[in-house]
PDB file of C-alpha atoms in Angstrom:
ATOM      1  CA  ALA A1025       5.333  33.259   6.332  1.00 75.00           C
ATOM      2  CA  GLN A1026       5.300  29.500   6.392  1.00 85.00           C
ATOM      3  CA  SER A1027       4.970  27.905   3.009  1.00 91.00           C
ATOM      4  CA  VAL A1028       5.324  24.676   1.085  1.00 94.00           C
ATOM      5  CA  THR A1029       6.293  24.677  -2.575  1.00 95.00           C
ATOM      6  CA  GLN A1030       5.989  21.940  -5.154  1.00 96.00           C
ATOM      7  CA  PRO A1031       7.843  23.296  -8.186  1.00 96.00           C
ATOM      8  CA  ASP A1032       6.438  20.805 -10.687  1.00 95.00           C
ATOM      9  CA  ILE A1033       2.755  21.130 -11.539  1.00 94.00           C
ATOM     10  CA  HIS A1034       2.766  18.177 -13.961  1.00 96.00           C
ATOM     11  CA  ILE A1035       5.168  15.283 -14.395  1.00 97.00           C
ATOM     12  CA  THR A1036       4.951  12.469 -16.921  1.00 97.00           C
ATOM     13  CA  VAL A1037       7.000   9.303 -16.549  1.00 97.00           C
ATOM     14  CA  SER A1038       7.009   5.984 -18.328  1.00 97.00           C
ATOM     15  CA  GLU A1039       5.780   2.922 -16.512  1.00 97.00           C
ATOM     16  CA  GLY A1040       8.720   1.211 -14.853  1.00 97.00           C
ATOM     17  CA  ALA A1041      10.802   4.372 -14.690  1.00 97.00           C
ATOM     18  CA  SER A1042      11.921   5.988 -11.460  1.00 97.00           C
ATOM     19  CA  LEU A1043      10.127   8.962  -9.992  1.00 97.00           C
ATOM     20  CA  GLU A1044      11.081  11.945  -7.875  1.00 98.00           C
ATOM     21  CA  LEU A1045       8.616  14.627  -6.857  1.00 98.00           C
ATOM     22  CA  ARG A1046      10.058  17.748  -5.323  1.00 98.00           C
ATOM     23  CA  CYS A1047       8.912  19.573  -2.210  1.00 98.00           C
ATOM     24  CA  ASN A1048      10.485  22.556  -0.500  1.00 97.00           C
ATOM     25  CA  TYR A1049       9.373  24.193   2.702  1.00 95.00           C
ATOM     26  CA  SER A1050       9.933  27.527   4.368  1.00 91.00           C
ATOM     27  CA  TYR A1051       9.497  27.387   8.120  1.00 86.00           C
ATOM     28  CA  GLY A1052      11.262  28.991  11.062  1.00 81.00           C
ATOM     29  CA  ALA A1053      12.054  25.610  12.574  1.00 83.00           C
ATOM     30  CA  THR A1054      12.061  22.176  10.990  1.00 82.00           C
ATOM     31  CA  PRO A1055       8.435  21.226  10.556  1.00 88.00           C
ATOM     32  CA  TYR A1056       6.772  17.860  10.497  1.00 92.00           C
ATOM     33  CA  LEU A1057       6.419  16.818   6.855  1.00 94.00           C
ATOM     34  CA  PHE A1058       3.890  14.713   4.997  1.00 95.00           C
ATOM     35  CA  TRP A1059       3.097  13.393   1.545  1.00 97.00           C
ATOM     36  CA  TYR A1060      -0.467  12.652   0.499  1.00 96.00           C
ATOM     37  CA  VAL A1061      -1.827  11.133  -2.710  1.00 97.00           C
ATOM     38  CA  GLN A1062      -5.182  11.848  -4.284  1.00 95.00           C
ATOM     39  CA  SER A1063      -6.723   9.732  -7.015  1.00 93.00           C
ATOM     40  CA  PRO A1064      -9.364  11.404  -9.210  1.00 87.00           C
ATOM     41  CA  GLY A1065     -12.608  11.976  -7.342  1.00 85.00           C
ATOM     42  CA  GLN A1066     -11.159  10.686  -4.102  1.00 87.00           C
ATOM     43  CA  GLY A1067      -9.974  12.063  -0.816  1.00 89.00           C
ATOM     44  CA  LEU A1068      -6.358  12.361   0.255  1.00 93.00           C
ATOM     45  CA  GLN A1069      -4.485   9.311   1.432  1.00 93.00           C
ATOM     46  CA  LEU A1070      -1.413   9.601   3.635  1.00 93.00           C
ATOM     47  CA  LEU A1071       1.670   8.112   1.958  1.00 96.00           C
ATOM     48  CA  LEU A1072       4.283   8.845   4.601  1.00 95.00           C
ATOM     49  CA  LYS A1073       5.389  11.304   7.240  1.00 93.00           C
ATOM     50  CA  TYR A1074       8.553  12.613   8.816  1.00 93.00           C
ATOM     51  CA  PHE A1075       8.663  13.769  12.415  1.00 89.00           C
ATOM     52  CA  SER A1076      12.292  13.230  13.395  1.00 86.00           C
ATOM     53  CA  GLY A1077      15.087  10.670  13.311  1.00 87.00           C
ATOM     54  CA  ASP A1078      16.097   8.795  10.181  1.00 89.00           C
ATOM     55  CA  THR A1079      15.931  11.211   7.278  1.00 92.00           C
ATOM     56  CA  LEU A1080      14.842   8.521   4.817  1.00 96.00           C
ATOM     57  CA  VAL A1081      11.283   7.460   5.533  1.00 95.00           C
ATOM     58  CA  GLN A1082       9.375   4.614   3.987  1.00 96.00           C
ATOM     59  CA  GLY A1083       5.727   4.815   3.134  1.00 95.00           C
ATOM     60  CA  ILE A1084       2.962   2.801   1.601  1.00 94.00           C
ATOM     61  CA  LYS A1085       2.788   1.653  -2.033  1.00 94.00           C
ATOM     62  CA  GLY A1086       6.591   1.500  -2.332  1.00 96.00           C
ATOM     63  CA  PHE A1087       7.168   5.223  -1.854  1.00 97.00           C
ATOM     64  CA  GLU A1088       9.949   6.786   0.177  1.00 97.00           C
ATOM     65  CA  ALA A1089      10.961  10.355   0.949  1.00 98.00           C
ATOM     66  CA  GLU A1090      14.190  11.933   2.071  1.00 97.00           C
ATOM     67  CA  PHE A1091      14.380  14.910   4.383  1.00 96.00           C
ATOM     68  CA  LYS A1092      17.301  17.238   3.687  1.00 95.00           C
ATOM     69  CA  ARG A1093      17.581  20.043   6.205  1.00 93.00           C
ATOM     70  CA  SER A1094      20.304  21.870   4.282  1.00 93.00           C
ATOM     71  CA  GLN A1095      18.051  22.124   1.236  1.00 94.00           C
ATOM     72  CA  SER A1096      14.741  22.542   3.099  1.00 94.00           C
ATOM     73  CA  SER A1097      13.449  19.715   0.984  1.00 96.00           C
ATOM     74  CA  PHE A1098      11.375  16.566   1.407  1.00 97.00           C
ATOM     75  CA  ASN A1099      11.345  14.862  -1.981  1.00 98.00           C
ATOM     76  CA  LEU A1100       9.200  11.832  -2.718  1.00 98.00           C
ATOM     77  CA  ARG A1101      10.671   8.926  -4.675  1.00 98.00           C
ATOM     78  CA  LYS A1102       9.700   5.611  -6.117  1.00 98.00           C
ATOM     79  CA  PRO A1103      12.151   3.322  -7.951  1.00 97.00           C
ATOM     80  CA  SER A1104       9.653   1.917 -10.459  1.00 97.00           C
ATOM     81  CA  VAL A1105       6.360   3.588 -11.257  1.00 97.00           C
ATOM     82  CA  HIS A1106       3.189   1.617 -11.965  1.00 96.00           C
ATOM     83  CA  TRP A1107       0.257   2.866 -14.044  1.00 95.00           C
ATOM     84  CA  SER A1108      -1.853   2.908 -10.888  1.00 95.00           C
ATOM     85  CA  ASP A1109       0.434   5.592  -9.423  1.00 97.00           C
ATOM     86  CA  ALA A1110      -1.096   8.182 -11.739  1.00 97.00           C
ATOM     87  CA  ALA A1111      -2.646  10.695  -9.326  1.00 97.00           C
ATOM     88  CA  GLU A1112      -2.040  14.042  -7.726  1.00 96.00           C
ATOM     89  CA  TYR A1113       0.533  14.258  -4.965  1.00 97.00           C
ATOM     90  CA  PHE A1114       0.584  16.821  -2.204  1.00 96.00           C
ATOM     91  CA  CYS A1115       3.378  17.736   0.145  1.00 96.00           C
ATOM     92  CA  ALA A1116       2.339  19.271   3.454  1.00 95.00           C
ATOM     93  CA  ALA A1117       3.964  20.582   6.613  1.00 93.00           C
ATOM     94  CA  ARG A1118       3.048  21.688  10.075  1.00 88.00           C
ATOM     95  CA  GLN A1119       4.858  23.077  13.059  1.00 80.00           C
ATOM     96  CA  GLU A1120       5.939  20.564  15.657  1.00 72.00           C
ATOM     97  CA  ALA A1121       3.559  21.975  18.257  1.00 70.00           C
ATOM     98  CA  GLY A1122       0.810  22.811  15.798  1.00 71.00           C
ATOM     99  CA  ASN A1123      -2.249  21.071  14.488  1.00 76.00           C
ATOM    100  CA  MET A1124      -2.701  22.717  11.125  1.00 82.00           C
ATOM    101  CA  LEU A1125      -1.235  21.636   7.829  1.00 88.00           C
ATOM    102  CA  THR A1126       0.079  23.895   5.100  1.00 91.00           C
ATOM    103  CA  PHE A1127      -0.062  22.324   1.652  1.00 92.00           C
ATOM    104  CA  GLY A1128       1.909  22.711  -1.503  1.00 93.00           C
ATOM    105  CA  GLY A1129       0.022  23.271  -4.743  1.00 93.00           C
ATOM    106  CA  GLY A1130       0.274  19.648  -5.787  1.00 94.00           C
ATOM    107  CA  THR A1131       1.994  17.716  -8.579  1.00 96.00           C
ATOM    108  CA  ARG A1132      -0.074  15.769 -11.064  1.00 96.00           C
ATOM    109  CA  LEU A1133       1.642  12.568 -12.132  1.00 97.00           C
ATOM    110  CA  MET A1134       0.848  10.924 -15.436  1.00 97.00           C
ATOM    111  CA  VAL A1135       2.219   7.502 -16.318  1.00 97.00           C
ATOM    112  CA  LYS A1136       2.862   6.511 -19.943  1.00 95.00           C
ATOM    113  CA  PRO A1137       2.488   2.861 -20.863  1.00 90.00           C
TER     114      PRO A1137
ATOM    115  CA  ASP B  98     -10.358   4.479   6.994  1.00 64.00           C
ATOM    116  CA  ALA B  99     -10.416   7.569   9.205  1.00 71.00           C
ATOM    117  CA  GLY B 100     -14.070   7.166  10.184  1.00 89.00           C
ATOM    118  CA  ILE B 101     -15.104  10.427   8.505  1.00 94.00           C
ATOM    119  CA  THR B 102     -18.332  10.859   6.597  1.00 96.00           C
ATOM    120  CA  GLN B 103     -19.115  13.970   4.622  1.00 97.00           C
ATOM    121  CA  SER B 104     -22.552  14.940   3.355  1.00 97.00           C
ATOM    122  CA  PRO B 105     -23.685  15.794   0.833  1.00 97.00           C
ATOM    123  CA  ARG B 106     -20.996  14.436  -1.458  1.00 96.00           C
ATOM    124  CA  HIS B 107     -22.223  16.455  -4.405  1.00 97.00           C
ATOM    125  CA  LYS B 108     -24.363  19.578  -4.501  1.00 97.00           C
ATOM    126  CA  VAL B 109     -25.337  22.198  -7.038  1.00 98.00           C
ATOM    127  CA  THR B 110     -26.786  25.379  -5.624  1.00 97.00           C
ATOM    128  CA  GLU B 111     -27.686  28.852  -6.786  1.00 97.00           C
ATOM    129  CA  THR B 112     -25.834  32.039  -5.995  1.00 97.00           C
ATOM    130  CA  GLY B 113     -27.121  33.653  -2.827  1.00 97.00           C
ATOM    131  CA  THR B 114     -28.531  30.532  -1.223  1.00 97.00           C
ATOM    132  CA  PRO B 115     -27.264  29.153   2.086  1.00 96.00           C
ATOM    133  CA  VAL B 116     -25.453  25.827   2.046  1.00 97.00           C
ATOM    134  CA  THR B 117     -24.408  23.582   4.912  1.00 98.00           C
ATOM    135  CA  LEU B 118     -21.909  20.768   4.618  1.00 98.00           C
ATOM    136  CA  ARG B 119     -21.728  18.184   7.357  1.00 98.00           C
ATOM    137  CA  CYS B 120     -18.766  16.228   8.632  1.00 98.00           C
ATOM    138  CA  HIS B 121     -19.320  13.313  10.960  1.00 97.00           C
ATOM    139  CA  GLN B 122     -16.577  11.356  12.719  1.00 96.00           C
ATOM    140  CA  THR B 123     -16.869   8.120  14.630  1.00 93.00           C
ATOM    141  CA  GLU B 124     -13.608   8.141  16.626  1.00 89.00           C
ATOM    142  CA  ASN B 125     -14.118  11.010  19.102  1.00 89.00           C
ATOM    143  CA  HIS B 126     -11.168  13.104  17.907  1.00 91.00           C
ATOM    144  CA  ARG B 127     -10.788  16.540  19.399  1.00 91.00           C
ATOM    145  CA  TYR B 128      -9.503  18.391  16.323  1.00 92.00           C
ATOM    146  CA  MET B 129     -11.563  18.694  13.150  1.00 95.00           C
ATOM    147  CA  TYR B 130     -10.920  20.795  10.070  1.00 95.00           C
ATOM    148  CA  TRP B 131     -12.529  22.094   6.903  1.00 97.00           C
ATOM    149  CA  TYR B 132     -10.335  22.610   3.848  1.00 96.00           C
ATOM    150  CA  ARG B 133     -11.155  23.652   0.323  1.00 97.00           C
ATOM    151  CA  GLN B 134      -9.259  22.390  -2.708  1.00 95.00           C
ATOM    152  CA  ASP B 135      -8.765  24.457  -5.833  1.00 92.00           C
ATOM    153  CA  PRO B 136      -6.443  23.841  -8.790  1.00 85.00           C
ATOM    154  CA  GLY B 137      -2.974  25.219  -8.188  1.00 79.00           C
ATOM    155  CA  HIS B 138      -3.662  26.019  -4.537  1.00 83.00           C
ATOM    156  CA  GLY B 139      -3.518  22.608  -2.983  1.00 86.00           C
ATOM    157  CA  LEU B 140      -5.713  22.542   0.085  1.00 92.00           C
ATOM    158  CA  ARG B 141      -6.371  25.656   2.134  1.00 93.00           C
ATOM    159  CA  LEU B 142      -7.733  25.700   5.649  1.00 94.00           C
ATOM    160  CA  ILE B 143     -11.116  27.376   6.092  1.00 96.00           C
ATOM    161  CA  HIS B 144     -11.891  26.776   9.776  1.00 96.00           C
ATOM    162  CA  TYR B 145     -10.941  24.290  12.413  1.00 94.00           C
ATOM    163  CA  SER B 146     -12.261  23.149  15.758  1.00 95.00           C
ATOM    164  CA  TYR B 147     -10.424  22.014  18.861  1.00 92.00           C
ATOM    165  CA  GLY B 148     -13.460  20.952  20.850  1.00 92.00           C
ATOM    166  CA  VAL B 149     -17.195  21.381  21.253  1.00 94.00           C
ATOM    167  CA  LYS B 150     -18.049  25.032  20.636  1.00 93.00           C
ATOM    168  CA  ASP B 151     -14.328  25.827  20.180  1.00 94.00           C
ATOM    169  CA  THR B 152     -13.533  26.952  16.652  1.00 95.00           C
ATOM    170  CA  ASP B 153     -11.090  29.257  14.931  1.00 94.00           C
ATOM    171  CA  LYS B 154     -10.456  30.730  11.520  1.00 94.00           C
ATOM    172  CA  GLY B 155      -8.062  29.417   8.957  1.00 92.00           C
ATOM    173  CA  GLU B 156      -6.448  30.960   5.928  1.00 90.00           C
ATOM    174  CA  VAL B 157      -9.584  31.437   3.808  1.00 95.00           C
ATOM    175  CA  SER B 158     -12.456  31.884   6.268  1.00 96.00           C
ATOM    176  CA  ASP B 159     -14.287  34.829   4.669  1.00 96.00           C
ATOM    177  CA  GLY B 160     -17.815  33.845   3.643  1.00 96.00           C
ATOM    178  CA  TYR B 161     -17.836  30.720   5.800  1.00 98.00           C
ATOM    179  CA  SER B 162     -18.993  29.898   9.300  1.00 97.00           C
ATOM    180  CA  VAL B 163     -18.751  26.690  11.315  1.00 98.00           C
ATOM    181  CA  SER B 164     -20.375  25.092  14.281  1.00 97.00           C
ATOM    182  CA  ARG B 165     -19.546  22.163  16.516  1.00 97.00           C
ATOM    183  CA  SER B 166     -22.272  21.352  19.003  1.00 96.00           C
ATOM    184  CA  LYS B 167     -21.208  17.716  19.385  1.00 95.00           C
ATOM    185  CA  THR B 168     -17.782  16.109  19.284  1.00 95.00           C
ATOM    186  CA  GLU B 169     -18.708  13.997  16.308  1.00 96.00           C
ATOM    187  CA  ASP B 170     -20.176  16.684  14.040  1.00 97.00           C
ATOM    188  CA  PHE B 171     -18.542  19.706  12.427  1.00 98.00           C
ATOM    189  CA  LEU B 172     -20.704  21.813  10.150  1.00 98.00           C
ATOM    190  CA  LEU B 173     -19.536  24.243   7.493  1.00 98.00           C
ATOM    191  CA  THR B 174     -22.022  26.894   6.351  1.00 98.00           C
ATOM    192  CA  LEU B 175     -21.894  29.186   3.393  1.00 97.00           C
ATOM    193  CA  GLU B 176     -24.337  31.894   4.429  1.00 93.00           C
ATOM    194  CA  SER B 177     -24.845  33.187   0.884  1.00 96.00           C
ATOM    195  CA  ALA B 178     -23.063  31.080  -1.687  1.00 97.00           C
ATOM    196  CA  THR B 179     -21.022  32.757  -4.421  1.00 97.00           C
ATOM    197  CA  SER B 180     -19.484  31.337  -7.578  1.00 97.00           C
ATOM    198  CA  SER B 181     -16.013  31.723  -6.047  1.00 96.00           C
ATOM    199  CA  GLN B 182     -17.031  29.131  -3.474  1.00 97.00           C
ATOM    200  CA  THR B 183     -17.376  26.461  -6.138  1.00 97.00           C
ATOM    201  CA  SER B 184     -14.806  23.995  -4.909  1.00 97.00           C
ATOM    202  CA  VAL B 185     -14.173  20.628  -3.370  1.00 97.00           C
ATOM    203  CA  TYR B 186     -14.468  20.700   0.403  1.00 98.00           C
ATOM    204  CA  PHE B 187     -12.640  18.248   2.621  1.00 97.00           C
ATOM    205  CA  CYS B 188     -13.222  17.554   6.243  1.00 97.00           C
ATOM    206  CA  ALA B 189     -10.324  16.194   8.273  1.00 95.00           C
ATOM    207  CA  ILE B 190      -9.511  14.944  11.743  1.00 93.00           C
ATOM    208  CA  SER B 191      -6.259  14.871  13.670  1.00 90.00           C
ATOM    209  CA  ARG B 192      -5.268  11.489  15.024  1.00 84.00           C
ATOM    210  CA  THR B 193      -2.353  10.928  17.371  1.00 74.00           C
ATOM    211  CA  LEU B 194       0.055   8.315  16.077  1.00 65.00           C
ATOM    212  CA  GLY B 195       3.320   7.698  17.876  1.00 62.00           C
ATOM    213  CA  ALA B 196       5.340  10.891  18.153  1.00 60.00           C
ATOM    214  CA  GLY B 197       2.800  13.294  16.753  1.00 71.00           C
ATOM    215  CA  ASN B 198      -0.553  14.060  15.254  1.00 79.00           C
ATOM    216  CA  THR B 199      -1.427  13.121  11.714  1.00 86.00           C
ATOM    217  CA  ILE B 200      -4.319  14.570   9.765  1.00 89.00           C
ATOM    218  CA  TYR B 201      -6.688  12.279   7.893  1.00 91.00           C
ATOM    219  CA  PHE B 202      -9.231  13.358   5.318  1.00 93.00           C
ATOM    220  CA  GLY B 203     -12.760  12.504   4.348  1.00 94.00           C
ATOM    221  CA  GLU B 204     -13.819  11.741   0.797  1.00 93.00           C
ATOM    222  CA  GLY B 205     -14.774  15.291  -0.099  1.00 95.00           C
ATOM    223  CA  SER B 206     -17.887  17.271  -0.981  1.00 97.00           C
ATOM    224  CA  TRP B 207     -18.133  18.702  -4.494  1.00 96.00           C
ATOM    225  CA  LEU B 208     -20.001  22.015  -4.445  1.00 98.00           C
ATOM    226  CA  THR B 209     -20.994  23.926  -7.563  1.00 97.00           C
ATOM    227  CA  VAL B 210     -22.509  27.396  -7.229  1.00 97.00           C
ATOM    228  CA  VAL B 211     -24.311  28.529 -10.380  1.00 96.00           C
TER     229      VAL B 211
END
């Protein structure tokens, strides 16, 4: 079955520190991959997406993600975290020809001052 | 802004009562979706629609029905609400950008069944 896994439920980092959120997928073929962010009480905002091509993709708010086929991973990174980055982050995937997303369970990021 | 409006945004209802959530889009997208969000589960697909009167089940469709009589509106109905349906419900649309489709979400509807 197709699945997306985010191994870390909670992560706490200090403001200014670097961040990496992990995402692994299990699909028959390489899926399209997405990262979304959700602030408390809000909907989901698209941070970035990978369809094909360059395996390092840039997104909004200074985030980037790297697709690694050999590891079935699509980890999200940011070099320097700001307090406003505190939120929940969701990795998602869908088949190339599909229209439905499968989500990971989410990672809640807390930022220490 | 994905042009999606959900209503109501917050609702408290009693067990056994019917509830309808409405999703309205302004951009004429063909695909629309209803997801529910629960802690530890991320978002799970309830139902989706690929056109007027064309709908299909998702991963967690039991206890839910949908209707799409107009392109712009996608309704989610809980025929007889149960406490396990307390959740946050998100409507979404699929927008084509460049090489593929990307899904965009509404602001959510918080439903509490007491």
